[in-house]
Structure formats: C-alpha cells, structure tokens
Short mmCIF file of C-alpha atoms in Angstrom, two decimals:
data_model
loop_
_atom_site.label_atom_id
_atom_site.label_comp_id
_atom_site.label_asym_id
_atom_site.label_seq_id
_atom_site.Cartn_x
_atom_site.Cartn_y
_atom_site.Cartn_z
CA MET A 938 -18.98 8.40 30.98
CA ALA A 939 -18.85 4.76 29.91
CA ASN A 940 -20.47 2.26 32.25
CA PHE A 941 -17.90 -0.51 32.74
CA GLN A 942 -20.60 -2.98 33.68
CA ASN A 943 -21.85 -5.88 31.62
CA SER A 944 -25.62 -6.19 31.40
CA GLY A 945 -25.61 -9.81 30.25
CA VAL A 946 -24.97 -12.01 27.25
CA LEU A 947 -26.77 -11.09 24.04
CA SER A 948 -27.01 -13.30 20.96
CA CYS A 949 -25.21 -12.39 17.78
CA GLU A 950 -28.55 -11.82 16.05
CA LYS A 951 -29.71 -9.45 18.80
CA LEU A 952 -26.47 -7.45 18.57
CA VAL A 953 -26.91 -7.20 14.79
CA GLU A 954 -30.46 -5.99 15.31
CA VAL A 955 -29.23 -3.23 17.65
CA TYR A 956 -26.50 -2.24 15.17
CA ARG A 957 -28.91 -2.03 12.23
CA ARG A 958 -31.34 0.08 14.21
CA MET A 959 -28.60 2.58 15.05
CA ALA A 960 -27.15 2.49 11.51
CA LYS A 961 -30.43 3.76 10.08
CA THR A 962 -29.59 7.23 11.38
CA ASN A 963 -25.80 6.95 11.58
CA LYS A 964 -24.44 5.05 8.61
CA PRO A 965 -20.72 4.26 8.24
CA GLY A 966 -18.64 6.02 5.61
CA GLU A 967 -17.56 4.75 2.22
CA ALA A 968 -15.71 1.45 2.04
CA VAL A 969 -12.46 1.12 0.08
CA LYS A 970 -10.96 -2.03 -1.42
CA LEU A 971 -7.25 -2.37 -0.80
CA LYS A 972 -5.47 -3.31 -4.01
CA PHE A 973 -2.44 -5.57 -3.74
CA GLU A 974 0.14 -6.24 -6.44
CA GLY A 975 3.05 -8.65 -6.68
CA VAL A 976 1.25 -11.69 -5.23
CA GLY A 977 0.41 -13.50 -8.48
CA GLU A 978 -2.94 -15.30 -8.42
CA ARG A 979 -3.17 -15.29 -4.64
CA ASP A 980 -5.61 -13.37 -2.44
CA VAL A 981 -4.63 -11.01 0.36
CA TYR A 982 -7.05 -10.83 3.28
CA ASN A 983 -7.25 -10.71 7.10
CA ILE A 984 -4.87 -7.76 7.12
CA SER A 985 -3.49 -5.76 10.02
CA ALA A 986 -4.00 -2.05 10.35
CA PRO A 987 -1.12 -0.02 8.88
CA PHE A 988 1.83 0.46 11.23
CA GLU A 989 5.14 2.31 11.06
CA ASP A 990 8.42 0.44 10.64
CA GLU A 991 11.71 2.23 9.99
CA GLY A 992 9.97 5.15 8.31
CA ASP A 993 7.60 3.07 6.17
CA LEU A 994 3.87 2.60 6.62
CA VAL A 995 3.37 -1.17 6.46
CA ILE A 996 0.39 -3.53 6.27
CA ALA A 997 0.69 -7.23 7.10
CA GLY A 998 -1.61 -9.51 5.13
CA ARG A 999 -2.55 -13.18 4.86
CA VAL A 1000 -1.59 -14.37 1.37
CA GLU A 1001 -2.99 -17.61 -0.08
CA ARG A 1002 -4.63 -19.18 -3.09
CA ARG A 1003 -8.42 -19.16 -3.27
CA ASP A 1004 -8.58 -22.98 -3.16
CA SER A 1005 -6.07 -23.45 -0.33
CA GLU A 1006 -5.59 -22.83 3.40
CA GLU A 1007 -1.79 -22.84 3.08
CA SER A 1008 -0.98 -19.23 3.80
CA GLU A 1009 1.92 -16.88 4.35
CA ILE A 1010 2.11 -13.47 5.96
CA TRP A 1011 3.67 -10.82 3.74
CA PHE A 1012 4.37 -7.17 4.47
CA PHE A 1013 3.26 -4.48 2.04
CA VAL A 1014 4.00 -0.79 1.51
CA ARG A 1015 1.91 1.65 -0.47
CA HIS A 1016 2.92 2.61 -4.00
CA ASP A 1017 0.48 5.06 -5.62
CA GLU A 1018 -2.94 3.38 -5.33
CA HIS A 1019 -1.61 -0.11 -4.67
CA TRP A 1020 0.09 -2.03 -1.88
CA VAL A 1021 3.20 -3.91 -3.01
CA PRO A 1022 5.48 -6.38 -1.19
CA ARG A 1023 8.09 -4.58 0.87
CA GLU A 1024 11.52 -5.30 -0.52
CA GLY A 1025 13.63 -7.39 1.84
CA ALA A 1026 10.84 -7.95 4.36
CA PRO A 1027 10.52 -11.36 6.02
CA VAL A 1028 7.78 -13.82 5.05
CA PHE A 1029 6.17 -15.97 7.74
CA ALA A 1030 4.33 -19.28 7.26
CA LEU A 1031 1.45 -18.04 9.42
CA GLN A 1032 -2.17 -16.89 9.21
CA ASP A 1033 -4.00 -13.77 10.42
CA PRO A 1034 -1.26 -11.25 11.36
CA PHE A 1035 -1.39 -8.75 14.21
CA PHE A 1036 1.00 -6.36 15.93
CA THR A 1037 1.45 -4.24 19.03
CA ARG A 1038 4.32 -2.44 20.76
CA ILE A 1039 5.66 -3.43 24.17
CA GLY A 1040 8.69 -1.92 25.91
CA GLY A 1041 9.48 0.13 22.82
CA GLU A 1042 9.73 -2.97 20.62
CA LEU A 1043 7.53 -4.25 17.83
CA VAL A 1044 5.58 -7.37 18.80
CA PHE A 1045 4.24 -9.30 15.82
CA GLY A 1046 2.29 -12.53 15.69
CA GLY A 1047 0.06 -14.87 13.75
CA VAL A 1048 -1.50 -18.32 13.75
CA GLN A 1049 0.75 -21.30 13.06
CA THR A 1050 -0.82 -24.51 11.75
CA PHE A 1051 0.68 -27.99 12.06
CA PRO A 1052 -0.48 -31.64 11.85
CA HIS A 1053 -2.83 -32.57 14.67
CA PRO A 1054 -1.01 -34.86 17.12
CA GLU A 1055 -3.96 -37.27 17.43
CA LEU A 1056 -6.34 -36.83 14.47
CA GLU A 1057 -4.84 -38.14 11.25
CA GLY A 1058 -5.20 -35.72 8.35
CA ALA A 1059 -6.39 -32.87 10.60
CA LEU A 1060 -4.61 -29.65 11.50
CA SER A 1061 -3.98 -28.05 14.84
CA TRP A 1062 -2.95 -24.45 15.48
CA ARG A 1063 -1.33 -22.09 17.95
CA THR A 1064 -0.63 -18.36 18.21
CA VAL A 1065 3.06 -17.43 18.00
CA PHE A 1066 4.78 -14.17 18.93
CA TYR A 1067 7.93 -12.45 17.69
CA LYS A 1068 9.54 -9.24 18.96
CA GLY A 1069 12.34 -6.93 17.95
CA PRO A 1070 13.28 -3.34 17.13
CA SER A 1071 11.99 -3.71 13.56
CA LEU A 1072 10.43 -6.21 11.14
CA ASN A 1073 13.79 -7.37 9.87
CA ARG A 1074 15.05 -8.15 13.37
CA LEU A 1075 12.16 -10.12 14.83
CA GLU A 1076 12.84 -13.15 17.01
CA LEU A 1077 10.38 -15.78 18.26
CA PHE A 1078 9.73 -15.40 21.99
CA PHE A 1079 6.47 -17.21 22.81
CA GLN A 1080 4.20 -19.95 21.48
CA GLY A 1081 0.67 -20.14 22.85
CA PRO A 1082 -1.22 -23.32 23.72
CA ASP A 1083 -2.27 -25.71 20.98
CA GLN A 1084 -5.79 -25.07 19.67
CA MET A 1085 -5.80 -21.39 20.66
CA LYS A 1086 -6.16 -18.55 18.17
CA ASP A 1087 -6.80 -14.87 18.98
CA LEU A 1088 -4.23 -14.66 21.78
CA ARG A 1089 -3.29 -10.97 22.21
CA LEU A 1090 -0.95 -8.89 24.37
CA VAL A 1091 -1.07 -5.23 25.38
CA GLU A 1092 1.22 -3.01 27.44
CA LEU A 1093 -0.80 -1.46 30.27
CA SER A 1094 -0.39 2.05 31.66
CA ASP A 1095 1.61 0.76 34.66
CA GLY A 1096 4.01 -1.21 32.45
CA ALA A 1097 2.43 -4.59 33.15
CA ILE A 1098 1.25 -6.81 30.29
CA GLY A 1099 -2.41 -7.60 29.66
CA VAL A 1100 -3.08 -11.02 28.13
CA PHE A 1101 -6.33 -11.69 26.26
CA THR A 1102 -6.92 -15.39 25.62
CA ARG A 1103 -9.41 -17.43 23.58
CA PRO A 1104 -9.63 -21.07 24.71
CA GLN A 1105 -11.80 -23.60 22.91
CA GLY A 1106 -13.04 -27.01 23.97
CA GLU A 1107 -13.75 -28.03 27.54
CA LYS A 1108 -13.08 -24.55 28.95
CA GLY A 1109 -14.11 -22.21 26.15
CA GLY A 1110 -16.55 -24.18 24.02
CA ARG A 1111 -16.46 -22.76 20.49
CA GLY A 1112 -14.32 -19.86 21.75
CA LYS A 1113 -14.57 -17.40 24.66
CA ILE A 1114 -12.33 -14.51 25.72
CA GLY A 1115 -10.26 -14.59 28.90
CA PHE A 1116 -7.93 -12.08 30.57
CA ALA A 1117 -4.83 -12.27 32.74
CA LYS A 1118 -1.94 -9.98 33.69
CA VAL A 1119 1.80 -10.52 34.05
CA ASP A 1120 4.42 -8.07 35.28
CA ARG A 1121 6.81 -8.62 32.35
CA LEU A 1122 6.87 -10.41 29.01
CA GLU A 1123 9.32 -12.86 30.58
CA ASP A 1124 6.54 -13.95 32.97
CA LEU A 1125 4.24 -15.02 30.13
CA SER A 1126 3.68 -18.79 30.24
CA LEU A 1127 1.31 -21.47 29.00
CA GLU A 1128 -0.03 -21.77 32.54
CA VAL A 1129 -0.89 -18.06 32.70
CA VAL A 1130 -2.70 -18.27 29.37
CA GLN A 1131 -4.59 -21.48 30.14
CA GLU A 1132 -5.72 -20.37 33.60
CA ALA A 1133 -6.97 -16.90 32.59
CA PRO A 1134 -10.55 -16.36 33.87
CA LEU A 1135 -13.20 -16.07 31.16
CA LEU A 1136 -15.44 -13.10 30.44
CA GLU A 1137 -19.18 -13.79 30.11
CA GLN A 1138 -19.89 -12.51 26.59
CA PHE A 1139 -20.99 -15.27 24.21
CA LEU A 1140 -23.74 -17.86 23.98
CA ASP A 1141 -22.36 -21.40 24.04
CA GLU A 1142 -23.34 -21.99 20.41
CA GLU A 1143 -21.55 -18.80 19.28
CA TRP A 1144 -17.96 -17.64 19.60
CA GLY A 1145 -15.67 -14.64 19.42
CA GLY A 1146 -12.17 -13.36 20.03
CA CYS A 1147 -9.91 -10.32 20.29
CA ASN A 1148 -8.08 -8.93 17.27
CA GLU A 1149 -6.43 -5.72 18.46
CA ILE A 1150 -6.16 -4.00 21.85
CA HIS A 1151 -5.91 -0.21 22.29
CA LEU A 1152 -4.56 1.37 25.48
CA LEU A 1153 -6.82 4.36 26.08
CA ALA A 1154 -5.86 7.72 27.57
CA ASN A 1155 -7.44 6.84 30.93
CA GLY A 1156 -5.61 3.51 31.26
CA LYS A 1157 -8.59 1.41 30.25
CA LEU A 1158 -8.57 -0.82 27.18
CA GLY A 1159 -10.51 -0.60 23.94
CA VAL A 1160 -10.86 -4.08 22.47
CA LEU A 1161 -11.46 -4.69 18.76
CA GLY A 1162 -12.69 -8.20 18.12
CA HIS A 1163 -15.19 -10.38 16.32
CA ILE A 1164 -18.31 -12.35 17.17
CA ALA A 1165 -19.54 -15.22 15.01
CA ARG A 1166 -22.21 -17.87 14.60
CA PHE A 1167 -23.41 -20.63 12.30
CA ASP A 1168 -26.86 -20.48 10.71
CA GLU A 1169 -29.17 -23.43 10.05
CA GLN A 1170 -27.42 -24.18 6.74
CA GLY A 1171 -23.98 -24.24 8.36
CA ASP A 1172 -22.92 -20.90 6.85
CA ARG A 1173 -20.68 -18.68 8.97
CA HIS A 1174 -21.52 -15.13 9.97
CA TYR A 1175 -18.68 -12.97 11.37
CA TYR A 1176 -19.11 -9.41 12.64
CA PRO A 1177 -16.55 -6.86 13.88
CA MET A 1178 -17.26 -5.89 17.48
CA ALA A 1179 -15.78 -3.74 20.22
CA PHE A 1180 -15.95 -3.46 23.99
CA GLY A 1181 -14.12 -1.75 26.84
CA TYR A 1182 -12.14 -3.51 29.56
CA ASP A 1183 -10.81 -2.07 32.82
CA PRO A 1184 -7.65 -4.02 33.75
CA ALA A 1185 -7.68 -2.53 37.25
CA THR A 1186 -11.12 -3.88 38.18
CA GLY A 1187 -11.84 -6.63 35.65
CA GLN A 1188 -15.06 -4.89 34.62
CA TYR A 1189 -16.04 -4.65 30.97
CA THR A 1190 -18.71 -3.06 28.82
CA ASP A 1191 -21.29 -4.77 26.65
CA LEU A 1192 -20.27 -5.98 23.21
CA GLU A 1193 -21.14 -3.67 20.34
CA ILE A 1194 -21.16 -4.69 16.69
CA ILE A 1195 -19.47 -1.90 14.71
CA ALA A 1196 -20.00 -3.02 11.07
CA GLU A 1197 -21.39 -5.83 8.92
CA ARG A 1198 -20.71 -7.29 5.48
CA SER A 1199 -23.28 -5.12 3.69
CA ASP A 1200 -21.39 -1.98 4.80
CA PHE A 1201 -18.50 -3.03 2.57
CA LEU A 1202 -18.24 -3.24 -1.21
CA PRO A 1203 -19.44 -6.39 -3.02
CA GLY A 1204 -16.75 -8.92 -3.85
CA PRO A 1205 -15.72 -12.57 -4.09
CA SER A 1206 -15.85 -15.19 -1.36
CA LYS A 1207 -13.43 -18.04 -0.71
CA ARG A 1208 -16.39 -20.41 -0.30
CA PRO A 1209 -20.17 -19.87 -0.32
CA ASP A 1210 -20.38 -20.42 3.45
CA LEU A 1211 -17.91 -17.53 4.02
CA ALA A 1212 -19.80 -14.85 2.08
CA ASP A 1213 -20.99 -13.08 5.25
CA VAL A 1214 -17.60 -12.87 6.97
CA VAL A 1215 -15.93 -9.65 8.15
CA PHE A 1216 -12.79 -10.42 10.15
CA SER A 1217 -11.49 -7.45 12.14
CA GLY A 1218 -7.85 -6.68 11.38
CA GLY A 1219 -7.14 -3.37 13.04
CA LEU A 1220 -8.50 0.06 13.84
CA VAL A 1221 -6.82 3.43 13.27
CA ARG A 1222 -8.32 6.19 15.41
CA GLN A 1223 -8.52 9.35 13.31
CA GLY A 1224 -9.67 11.92 15.83
CA GLY A 1225 -12.88 13.89 15.55
CA GLY A 1226 -14.85 10.85 16.67
CA LYS A 1227 -13.98 8.75 13.61
CA ALA A 1228 -11.84 5.67 13.01
CA THR A 1229 -10.84 3.52 10.04
CA LEU A 1230 -11.55 -0.20 10.36
CA TYR A 1231 -9.31 -2.57 8.38
CA ALA A 1232 -10.79 -6.00 7.77
CA GLY A 1233 -10.64 -9.23 5.83
CA ILE A 1234 -13.76 -9.74 3.72
CA SER A 1235 -15.23 -13.17 2.93
CA ASP A 1236 -11.76 -14.77 3.28
CA ALA A 1237 -10.90 -13.40 -0.17
CA GLU A 1238 -10.00 -9.69 0.00
CA ALA A 1239 -9.27 -6.72 2.25
CA GLN A 1240 -11.21 -3.49 2.68
CA SER A 1241 -11.28 -0.45 4.95
CA LEU A 1242 -14.28 1.43 6.29
CA VAL A 1243 -14.65 4.73 8.13
CA ILE A 1244 -16.83 4.29 11.22
CA ASP A 1245 -17.58 6.10 14.46
CA ASP A 1246 -14.69 5.57 16.87
CA PRO A 1247 -16.07 2.92 19.26
CA PHE A 1248 -13.61 3.92 22.01
CA VAL A 1249 -14.38 7.65 22.38
CA GLU A 1250 -16.95 7.19 25.13
CA LEU A 1251 -14.69 4.74 26.97
CA GLU A 1252 -12.14 7.52 27.54
CA GLN A 1253 -14.63 9.94 29.10
#
C-alpha cells in the first residue's frame, strides 16, 4: 500500500541519483520517435498523450520553427507509420497542449503568450481552457492568472473538480505546485487558483509543475509532472516525474523521477541549453504494470517510452 506521506524535499540531483540506481536493474523499454508529416520545416514537440475524439485517435502537438517561439497547437491522426494533420481540426495559437474529460465533455488547454504589460519587448503567459463535446466544438471557458503555466483540472470521484496550480514569483518562486477544489467548473475563478495552498516539493532554486492528472480506481490522484533545474552553465535539465495525491486528506507521496533524456533516442535540440530536456506530455496506462510515456524531447521532437506504471502502487 502506498504511503501518502511526504518525507521531505529532495533536490533534483538526488532524485536523479535514486532513479539511476533503480534503473540499473529495471531499465525502461525501447523509445520510439513519433514521425509527423504535413508541417513543412517546423518541429512538433511537447505533445499530449493520444486521446479519442469522434472515433479517431488524436495527438495534440506544439508546432513551431526551430528558431522561433511562435507556436501553434495542431491535432494529428495516425496514417501508417506517421502522424498527419487531422483534416478540418482547429488550430490554436497556443503552446504545450493538454486534455482531460470533465462532466462527459472534452476539456482542452494550452499556454497563451502575449506582450508583457510592463516590460517592453518581453512576453507574458497564461493557461487557457476550452471545453465541448468534441474538438470541433470547443469553446473558451476559463483563462488562468497571468504568469502561470501548468494549471490543470481533474474530475474527482465525487464529481468535484481538483485544481492543480503552479504560481511563480512572490508566492511560488521559480514554480511550485498548489492544489484547490471547487464543486463545479462554474466555481473556478482566479481567486481560487491564486489562493491554492502550495505543496512542499521543490527547492527554491528548482521548479516543477503538473502535466497530466489521472483519477485512480481508489479515488486518489496520480500526477504526471516535471521537475527542473539550471546547472552552473545556465543549461536547463528537465525530468519527467510522478507522485500521488489524496484529495480527501491533502496528503501526497514523494516525487519520483520516471525517465531521463538518455532513456530516449538521440536527436536534435532547439538550443544547446535545452539538450537535456524531457517535458512530460501524457501517460497511457497499458495494464500489466506498464505505461507509455509521451514527451517532448529537447524542445525539438516527440518520443514515447514504455516504463513501469508509476501509479500501480498508489491504487493498492
């Protein structure tokens, strides 16, 4: 049975050390590069896990040129060994797509960038949410606070809505995870998001966030996320991580790194300082104790990797 107690904050490097020690005897499976067509010279990365929409299996992906941060979210369907743009699907001027289902509807979101209101030439950002019965009938229903990425929603076993936040700045430093609950989507507000209590998980000089939330069979939550740090040269290091959260008690398990860049196939990087970046996109639980992790790699491509299901013990 999982111990929903947190034993304290561990550094990113310590968590990597623990992961590598365990991986010596239990290595992940073979990585696969996802091949995308129909996007011209642009890269597709920071993908979602595949999800079903009107009979199609769909992946959402961040599409942008290697030398630019101006991105769009496109939706792709599989054709033979490639993923191709879905005909007639909407295109959103957003970054880093995600999805969930609440009240029987598809909830889709991403990060919207816009000119910073105070710093000339700088960008600000917010997480935006759409919902509807299908991709082609999505409507905007909520915009998160400025300067907050990694805002996620999940429908709980009692029908309430769990809200995972990620403030930065005075409250969250470089980025810490918070949690709140509302009874209905209509009760979601900027105040609820901004006042969510923080979990104690990251050193002040490091940061992390949630990427995808799984409602487990026992009503607890399996959280797929990322933890990151800078090194002495200013290079970024991002790792996929997971933990369990009990929305009834507010207790949560220790963070666990579930993969690292060397587990995936070699490939290009958007910039040299992003070479060691794995950005969690989504997780498909396969049964038999295994799961497939979908991730953006080095801000330049997308890959999948079969790993041990990090949520199995949380359901026991």
